[in-house]
PDB file of C-alpha atoms in Angstrom:
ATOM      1  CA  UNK A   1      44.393  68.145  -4.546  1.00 51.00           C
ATOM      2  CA  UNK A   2      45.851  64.706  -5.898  1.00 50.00           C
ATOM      3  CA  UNK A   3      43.341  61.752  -6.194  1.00 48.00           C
ATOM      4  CA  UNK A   4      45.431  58.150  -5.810  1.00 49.00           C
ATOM      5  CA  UNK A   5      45.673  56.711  -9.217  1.00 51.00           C
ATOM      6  CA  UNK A   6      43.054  54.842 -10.589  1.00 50.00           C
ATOM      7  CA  UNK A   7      43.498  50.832 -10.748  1.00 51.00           C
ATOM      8  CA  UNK A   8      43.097  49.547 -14.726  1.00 57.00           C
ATOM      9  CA  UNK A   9      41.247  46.703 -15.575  1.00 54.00           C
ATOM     10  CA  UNK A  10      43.490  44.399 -16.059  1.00 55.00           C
ATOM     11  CA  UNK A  11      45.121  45.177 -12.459  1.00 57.00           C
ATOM     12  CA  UNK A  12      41.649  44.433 -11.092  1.00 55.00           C
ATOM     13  CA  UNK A  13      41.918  41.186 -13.615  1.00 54.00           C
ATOM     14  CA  UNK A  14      45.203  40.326 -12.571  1.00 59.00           C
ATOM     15  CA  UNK A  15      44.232  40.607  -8.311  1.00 55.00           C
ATOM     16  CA  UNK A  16      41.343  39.164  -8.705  1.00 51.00           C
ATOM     17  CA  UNK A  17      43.118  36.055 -10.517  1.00 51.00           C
ATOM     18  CA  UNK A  18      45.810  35.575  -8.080  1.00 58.00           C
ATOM     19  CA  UNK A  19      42.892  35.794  -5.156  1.00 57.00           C
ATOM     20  CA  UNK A  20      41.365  32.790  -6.717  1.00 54.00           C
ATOM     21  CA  UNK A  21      44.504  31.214  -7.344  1.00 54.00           C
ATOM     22  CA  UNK A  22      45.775  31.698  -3.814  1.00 58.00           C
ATOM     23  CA  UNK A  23      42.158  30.767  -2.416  1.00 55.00           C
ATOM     24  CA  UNK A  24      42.248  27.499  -4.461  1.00 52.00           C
ATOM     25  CA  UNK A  25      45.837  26.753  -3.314  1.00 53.00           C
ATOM     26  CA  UNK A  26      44.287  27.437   0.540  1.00 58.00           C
ATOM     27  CA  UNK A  27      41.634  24.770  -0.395  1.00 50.00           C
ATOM     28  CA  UNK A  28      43.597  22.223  -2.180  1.00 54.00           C
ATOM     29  CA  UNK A  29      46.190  21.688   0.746  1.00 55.00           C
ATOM     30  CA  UNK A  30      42.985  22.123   3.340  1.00 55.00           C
ATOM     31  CA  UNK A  31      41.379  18.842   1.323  1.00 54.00           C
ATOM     32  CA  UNK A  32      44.392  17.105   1.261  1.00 59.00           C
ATOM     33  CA  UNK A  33      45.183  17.341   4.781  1.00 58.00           C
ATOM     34  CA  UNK A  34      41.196  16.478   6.122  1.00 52.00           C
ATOM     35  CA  UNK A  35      42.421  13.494   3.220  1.00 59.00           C
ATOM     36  CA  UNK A  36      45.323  12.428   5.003  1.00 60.00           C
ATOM     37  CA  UNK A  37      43.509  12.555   8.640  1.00 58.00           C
ATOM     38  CA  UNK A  38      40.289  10.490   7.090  1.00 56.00           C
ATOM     39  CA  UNK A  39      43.114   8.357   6.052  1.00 53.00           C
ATOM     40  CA  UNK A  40      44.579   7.585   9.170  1.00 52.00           C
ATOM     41  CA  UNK A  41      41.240   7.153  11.324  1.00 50.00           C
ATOM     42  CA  UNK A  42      40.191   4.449   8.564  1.00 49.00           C
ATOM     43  CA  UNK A  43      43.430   2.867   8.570  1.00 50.00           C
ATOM     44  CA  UNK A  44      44.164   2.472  12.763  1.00 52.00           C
ATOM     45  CA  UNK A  45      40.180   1.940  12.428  1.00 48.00           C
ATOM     46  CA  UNK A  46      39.932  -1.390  10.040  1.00 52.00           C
ATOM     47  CA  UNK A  47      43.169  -2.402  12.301  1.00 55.00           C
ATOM     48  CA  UNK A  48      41.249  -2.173  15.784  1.00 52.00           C
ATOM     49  CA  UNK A  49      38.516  -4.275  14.082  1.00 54.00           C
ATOM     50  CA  UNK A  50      40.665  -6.782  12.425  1.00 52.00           C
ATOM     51  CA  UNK A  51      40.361 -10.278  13.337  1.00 52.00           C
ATOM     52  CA  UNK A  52      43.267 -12.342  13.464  1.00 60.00           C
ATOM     53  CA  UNK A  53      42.072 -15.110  11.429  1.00 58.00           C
ATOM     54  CA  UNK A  54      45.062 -17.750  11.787  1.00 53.00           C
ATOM     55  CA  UNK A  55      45.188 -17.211  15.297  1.00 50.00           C
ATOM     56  CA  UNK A  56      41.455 -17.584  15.808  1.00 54.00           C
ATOM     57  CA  UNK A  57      41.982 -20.607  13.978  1.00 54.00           C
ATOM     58  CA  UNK A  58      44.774 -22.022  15.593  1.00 50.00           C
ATOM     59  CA  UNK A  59      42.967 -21.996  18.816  1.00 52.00           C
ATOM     60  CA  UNK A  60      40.032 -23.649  17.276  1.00 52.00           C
ATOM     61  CA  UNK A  61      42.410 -26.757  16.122  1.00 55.00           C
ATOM     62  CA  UNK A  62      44.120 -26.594  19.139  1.00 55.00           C
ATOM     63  CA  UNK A  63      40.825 -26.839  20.985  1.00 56.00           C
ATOM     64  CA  UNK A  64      39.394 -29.584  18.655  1.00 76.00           C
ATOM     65  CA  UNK A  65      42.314 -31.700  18.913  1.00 85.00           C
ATOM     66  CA  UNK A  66      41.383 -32.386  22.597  1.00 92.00           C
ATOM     67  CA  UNK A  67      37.436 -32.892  21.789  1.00 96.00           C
ATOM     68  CA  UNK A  68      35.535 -35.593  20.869  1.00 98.00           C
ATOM     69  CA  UNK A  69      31.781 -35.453  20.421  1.00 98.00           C
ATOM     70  CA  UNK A  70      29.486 -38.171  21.906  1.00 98.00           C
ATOM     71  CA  UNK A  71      25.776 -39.068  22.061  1.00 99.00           C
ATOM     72  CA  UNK A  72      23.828 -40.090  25.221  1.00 98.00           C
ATOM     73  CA  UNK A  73      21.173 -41.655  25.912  1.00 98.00           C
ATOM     74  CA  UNK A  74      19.310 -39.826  27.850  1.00 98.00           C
ATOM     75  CA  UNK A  75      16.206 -40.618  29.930  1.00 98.00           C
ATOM     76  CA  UNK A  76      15.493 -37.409  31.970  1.00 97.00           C
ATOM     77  CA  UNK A  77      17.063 -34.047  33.733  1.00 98.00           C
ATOM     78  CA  UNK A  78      16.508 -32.975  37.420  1.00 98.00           C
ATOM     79  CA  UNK A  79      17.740 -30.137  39.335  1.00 97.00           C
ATOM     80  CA  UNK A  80      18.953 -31.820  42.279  1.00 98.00           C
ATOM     81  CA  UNK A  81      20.516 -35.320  42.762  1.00 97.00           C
ATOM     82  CA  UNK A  82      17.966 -36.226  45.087  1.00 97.00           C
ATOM     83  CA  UNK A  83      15.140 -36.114  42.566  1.00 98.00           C
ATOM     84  CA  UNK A  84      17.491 -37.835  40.004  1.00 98.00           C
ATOM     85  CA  UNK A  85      18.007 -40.742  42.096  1.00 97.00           C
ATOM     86  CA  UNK A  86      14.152 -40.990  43.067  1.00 97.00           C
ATOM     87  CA  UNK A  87      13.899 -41.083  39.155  1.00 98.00           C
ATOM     88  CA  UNK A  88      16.469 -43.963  38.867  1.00 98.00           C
ATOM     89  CA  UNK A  89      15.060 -46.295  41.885  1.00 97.00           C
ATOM     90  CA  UNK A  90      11.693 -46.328  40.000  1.00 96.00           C
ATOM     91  CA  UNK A  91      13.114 -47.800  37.684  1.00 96.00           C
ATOM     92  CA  UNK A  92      14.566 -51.333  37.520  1.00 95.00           C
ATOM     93  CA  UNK A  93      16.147 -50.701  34.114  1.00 95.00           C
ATOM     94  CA  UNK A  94      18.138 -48.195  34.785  1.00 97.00           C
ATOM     95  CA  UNK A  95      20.217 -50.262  37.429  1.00 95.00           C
ATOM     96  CA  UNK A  96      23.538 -49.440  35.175  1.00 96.00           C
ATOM     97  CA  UNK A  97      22.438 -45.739  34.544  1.00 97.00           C
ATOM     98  CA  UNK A  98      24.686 -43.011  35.867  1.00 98.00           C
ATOM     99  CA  UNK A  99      23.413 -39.393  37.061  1.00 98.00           C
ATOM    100  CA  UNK A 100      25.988 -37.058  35.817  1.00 98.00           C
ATOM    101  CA  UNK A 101      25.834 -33.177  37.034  1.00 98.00           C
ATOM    102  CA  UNK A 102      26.315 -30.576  34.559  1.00 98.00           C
ATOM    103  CA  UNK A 103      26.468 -26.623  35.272  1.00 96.00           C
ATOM    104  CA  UNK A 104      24.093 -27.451  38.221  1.00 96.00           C
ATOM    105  CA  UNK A 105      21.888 -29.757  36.435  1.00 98.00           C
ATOM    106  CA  UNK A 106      21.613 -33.875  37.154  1.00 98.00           C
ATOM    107  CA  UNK A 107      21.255 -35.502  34.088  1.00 99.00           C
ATOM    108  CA  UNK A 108      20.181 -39.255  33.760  1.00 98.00           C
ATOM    109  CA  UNK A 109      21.880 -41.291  31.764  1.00 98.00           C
ATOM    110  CA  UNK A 110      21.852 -44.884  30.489  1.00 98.00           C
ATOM    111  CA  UNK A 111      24.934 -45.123  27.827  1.00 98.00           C
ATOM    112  CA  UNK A 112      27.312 -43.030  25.825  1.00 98.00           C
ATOM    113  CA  UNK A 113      27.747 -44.036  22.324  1.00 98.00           C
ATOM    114  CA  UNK A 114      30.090 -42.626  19.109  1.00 97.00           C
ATOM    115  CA  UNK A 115      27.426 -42.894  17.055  1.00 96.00           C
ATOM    116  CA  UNK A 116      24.014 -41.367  17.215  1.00 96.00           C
ATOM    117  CA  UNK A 117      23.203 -44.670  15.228  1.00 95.00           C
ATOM    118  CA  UNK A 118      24.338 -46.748  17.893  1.00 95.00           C
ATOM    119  CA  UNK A 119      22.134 -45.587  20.630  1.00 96.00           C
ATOM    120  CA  UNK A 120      18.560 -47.953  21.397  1.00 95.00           C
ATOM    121  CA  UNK A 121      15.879 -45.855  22.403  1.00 96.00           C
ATOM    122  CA  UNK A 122      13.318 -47.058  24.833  1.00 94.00           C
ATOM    123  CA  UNK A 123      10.046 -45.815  26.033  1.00 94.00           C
ATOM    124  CA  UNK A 124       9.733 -47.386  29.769  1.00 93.00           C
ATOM    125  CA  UNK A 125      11.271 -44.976  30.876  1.00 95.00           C
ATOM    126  CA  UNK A 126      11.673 -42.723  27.681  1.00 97.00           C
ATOM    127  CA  UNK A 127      14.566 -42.121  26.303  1.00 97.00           C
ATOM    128  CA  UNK A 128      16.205 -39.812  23.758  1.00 97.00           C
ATOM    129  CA  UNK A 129      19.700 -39.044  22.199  1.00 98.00           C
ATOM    130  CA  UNK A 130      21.363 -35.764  23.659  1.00 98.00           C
ATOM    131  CA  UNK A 131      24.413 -34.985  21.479  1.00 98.00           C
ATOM    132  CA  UNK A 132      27.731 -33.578  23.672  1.00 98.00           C
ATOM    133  CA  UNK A 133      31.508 -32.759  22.992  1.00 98.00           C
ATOM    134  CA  UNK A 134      33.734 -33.345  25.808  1.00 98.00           C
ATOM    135  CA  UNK A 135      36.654 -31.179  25.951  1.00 98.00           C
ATOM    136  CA  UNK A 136      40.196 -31.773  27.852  1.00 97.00           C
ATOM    137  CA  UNK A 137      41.709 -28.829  26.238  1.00 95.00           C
ATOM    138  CA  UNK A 138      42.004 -26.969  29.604  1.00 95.00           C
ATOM    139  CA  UNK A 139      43.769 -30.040  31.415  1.00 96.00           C
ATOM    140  CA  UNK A 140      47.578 -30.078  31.947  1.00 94.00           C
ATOM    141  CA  UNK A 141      47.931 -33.677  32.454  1.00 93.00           C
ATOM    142  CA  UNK A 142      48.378 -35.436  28.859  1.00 93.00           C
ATOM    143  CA  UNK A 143      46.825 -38.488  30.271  1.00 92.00           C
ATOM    144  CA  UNK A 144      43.586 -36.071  31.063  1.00 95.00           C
ATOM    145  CA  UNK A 145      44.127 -34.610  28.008  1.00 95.00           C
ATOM    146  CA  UNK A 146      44.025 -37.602  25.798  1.00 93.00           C
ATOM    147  CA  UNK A 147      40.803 -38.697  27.721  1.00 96.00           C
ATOM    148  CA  UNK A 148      38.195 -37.806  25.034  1.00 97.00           C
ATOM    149  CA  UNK A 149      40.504 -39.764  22.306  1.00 94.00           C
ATOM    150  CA  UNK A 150      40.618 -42.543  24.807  1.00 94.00           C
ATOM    151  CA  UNK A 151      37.189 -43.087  25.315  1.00 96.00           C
ATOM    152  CA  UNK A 152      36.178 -42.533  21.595  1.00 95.00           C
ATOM    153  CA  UNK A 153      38.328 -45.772  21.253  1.00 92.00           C
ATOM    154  CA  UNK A 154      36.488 -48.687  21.682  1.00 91.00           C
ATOM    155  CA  UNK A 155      39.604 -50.859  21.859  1.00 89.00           C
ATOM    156  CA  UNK A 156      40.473 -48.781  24.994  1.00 87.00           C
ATOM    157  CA  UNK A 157      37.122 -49.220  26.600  1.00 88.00           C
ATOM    158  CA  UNK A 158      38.106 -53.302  26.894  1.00 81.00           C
ATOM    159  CA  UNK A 159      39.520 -55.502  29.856  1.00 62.00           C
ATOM    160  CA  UNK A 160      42.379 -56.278  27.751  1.00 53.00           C
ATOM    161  CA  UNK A 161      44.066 -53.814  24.933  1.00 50.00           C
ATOM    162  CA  UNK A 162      44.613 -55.727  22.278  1.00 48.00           C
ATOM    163  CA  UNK A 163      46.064 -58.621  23.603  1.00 50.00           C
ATOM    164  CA  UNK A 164      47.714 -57.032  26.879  1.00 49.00           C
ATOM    165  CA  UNK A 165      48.571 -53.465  24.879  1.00 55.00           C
ATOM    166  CA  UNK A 166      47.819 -50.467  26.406  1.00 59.00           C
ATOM    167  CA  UNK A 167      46.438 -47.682  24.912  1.00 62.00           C
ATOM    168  CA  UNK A 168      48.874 -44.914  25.498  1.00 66.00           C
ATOM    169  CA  UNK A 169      48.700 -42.847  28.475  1.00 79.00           C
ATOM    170  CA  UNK A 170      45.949 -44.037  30.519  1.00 88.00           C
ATOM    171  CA  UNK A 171      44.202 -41.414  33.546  1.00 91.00           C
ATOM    172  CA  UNK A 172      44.712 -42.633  36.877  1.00 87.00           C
ATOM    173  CA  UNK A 173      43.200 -45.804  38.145  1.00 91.00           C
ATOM    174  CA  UNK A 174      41.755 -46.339  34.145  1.00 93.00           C
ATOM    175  CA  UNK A 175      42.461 -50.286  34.492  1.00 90.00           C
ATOM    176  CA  UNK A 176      40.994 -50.887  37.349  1.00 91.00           C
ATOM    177  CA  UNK A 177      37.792 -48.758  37.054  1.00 93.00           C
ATOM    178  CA  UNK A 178      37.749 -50.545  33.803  1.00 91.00           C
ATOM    179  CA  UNK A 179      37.887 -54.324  35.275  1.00 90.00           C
ATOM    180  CA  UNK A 180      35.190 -53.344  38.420  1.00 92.00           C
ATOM    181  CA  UNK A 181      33.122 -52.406  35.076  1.00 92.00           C
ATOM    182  CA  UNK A 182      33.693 -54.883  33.783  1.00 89.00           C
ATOM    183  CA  UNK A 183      31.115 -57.202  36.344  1.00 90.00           C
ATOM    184  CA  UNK A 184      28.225 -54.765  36.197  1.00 91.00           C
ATOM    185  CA  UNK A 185      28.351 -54.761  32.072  1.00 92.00           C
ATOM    186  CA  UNK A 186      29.825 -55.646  28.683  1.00 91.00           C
ATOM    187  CA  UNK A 187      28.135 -53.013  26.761  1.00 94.00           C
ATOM    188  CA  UNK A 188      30.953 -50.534  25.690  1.00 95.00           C
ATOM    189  CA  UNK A 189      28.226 -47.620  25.567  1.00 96.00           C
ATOM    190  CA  UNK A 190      27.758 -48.464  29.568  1.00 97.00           C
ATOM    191  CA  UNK A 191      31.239 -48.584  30.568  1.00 96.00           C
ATOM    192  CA  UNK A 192      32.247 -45.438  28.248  1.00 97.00           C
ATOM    193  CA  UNK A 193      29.235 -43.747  30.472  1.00 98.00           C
ATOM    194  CA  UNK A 194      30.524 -44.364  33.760  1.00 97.00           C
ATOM    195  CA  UNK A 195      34.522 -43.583  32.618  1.00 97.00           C
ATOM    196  CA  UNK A 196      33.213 -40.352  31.389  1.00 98.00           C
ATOM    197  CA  UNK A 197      31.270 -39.970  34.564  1.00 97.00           C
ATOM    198  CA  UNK A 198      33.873 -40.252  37.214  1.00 97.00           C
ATOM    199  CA  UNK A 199      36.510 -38.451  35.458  1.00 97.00           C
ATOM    200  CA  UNK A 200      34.372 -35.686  34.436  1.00 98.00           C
ATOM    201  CA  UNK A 201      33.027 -35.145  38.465  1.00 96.00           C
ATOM    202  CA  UNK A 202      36.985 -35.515  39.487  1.00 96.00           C
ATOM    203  CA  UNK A 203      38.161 -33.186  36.732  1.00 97.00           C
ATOM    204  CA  UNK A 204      37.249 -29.399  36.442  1.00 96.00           C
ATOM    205  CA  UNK A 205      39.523 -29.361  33.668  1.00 97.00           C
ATOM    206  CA  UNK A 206      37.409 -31.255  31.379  1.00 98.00           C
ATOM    207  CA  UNK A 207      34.260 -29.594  30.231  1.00 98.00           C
ATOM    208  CA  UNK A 208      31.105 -30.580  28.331  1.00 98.00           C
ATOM    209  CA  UNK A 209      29.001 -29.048  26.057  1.00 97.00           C
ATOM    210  CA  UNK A 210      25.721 -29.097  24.672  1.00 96.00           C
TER     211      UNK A 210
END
């Protein structure tokens, strides 16, 4: 009876090296595929959640272009017009004062001025400044558009532009909401009110924010 021959050492050295060698091999291609997937996931990752920076700031210029921030004076706010205009009758010195409606509220207003430095406060009735930026950037019309430019201009605001110059491209009926104004008060920050006001309750394009 034959017994099967007997492995040597360095047979059993020899297998035992190239089973490590092949195992290693096995792991080496394993870690560089997992690699390669972790890879890819970060890569299309970082990509989903990248922010594109000069379009994000193109809109913002684009969007600033057509604002103009303003400062009212600002006596009170009511949630119906009603209860705004009891507010106004009771008082005698708000006979130039304008109730404006914004996202459901009625504010009451007295003047709109450029400069938070240029607004009076009073206290009968009490009054406070309420900072704003009007918007046209969703308006099609460039006259519409160039409405928060336009009344930022003082020059614009007047009966006659700069010796019978007009201001570029005025809204509809601007000249002769401007002259009725005109009677009821010379104070720019009152006329500026009421131009905002009607154009702002005829136009859904133009927006205001607090």
């Amino acid at each position: 009876m034959k017994f099967p021959h007997i492995i040597g050492r360095k047979e059993m050295i020899r297998a035992a090296l190239s089973g490590s060698i092949t195992g290693l091999v096995g792991v080496l291609v394993f870690m560089i595929i997992l690699n390669s997937m972790n890879s890819t996931y970060t890569e299309e990752k970082q990509q989903n959640e990248l922010i594109p920076v000069s379009s994000q700031q193109t809109e913002e210029k684009k969007e600033n272009e057509y604002s103009e921030q303003f400062y009212a004076k600002q006596h009170g706010v009511f949630s119906t017009f009603e209860k705004a205009s009891e507010f106004v009758y009771g008082h005698s010195s708000l006979n130039t004062s304008a109730v404006v409606e914004i996202d459901g509220n009625f504010y009451v207003w007295s003047g709109v001025a450029t400069s938070k430095d240029d607004i009076v406060l009073t206290e009968d009735p009490p009054s406070f400044v309420k900072p704003f930026t009007l918007s046209a950037e969703g308006c099609k019309k460039p006259a519409l558009k160039n409405l928060p430019s336009l009344l930022k201009n003082d020059d614009s605001l007047k009966l006659n532009f700069e010796g019978g110059k007009k201001m570029g491209d005025l809204p509809p009926d601007w000249e002769s909401i401007t002259f009725a104004l005109s009677s009821i008060s010379n104070d720019l920050s009152v006329v500026r009110m009421h131009l905002l006001a009607h154009y702002f309750t005829e136009n859904d394009c133009l927006k205001i924010k607090f």
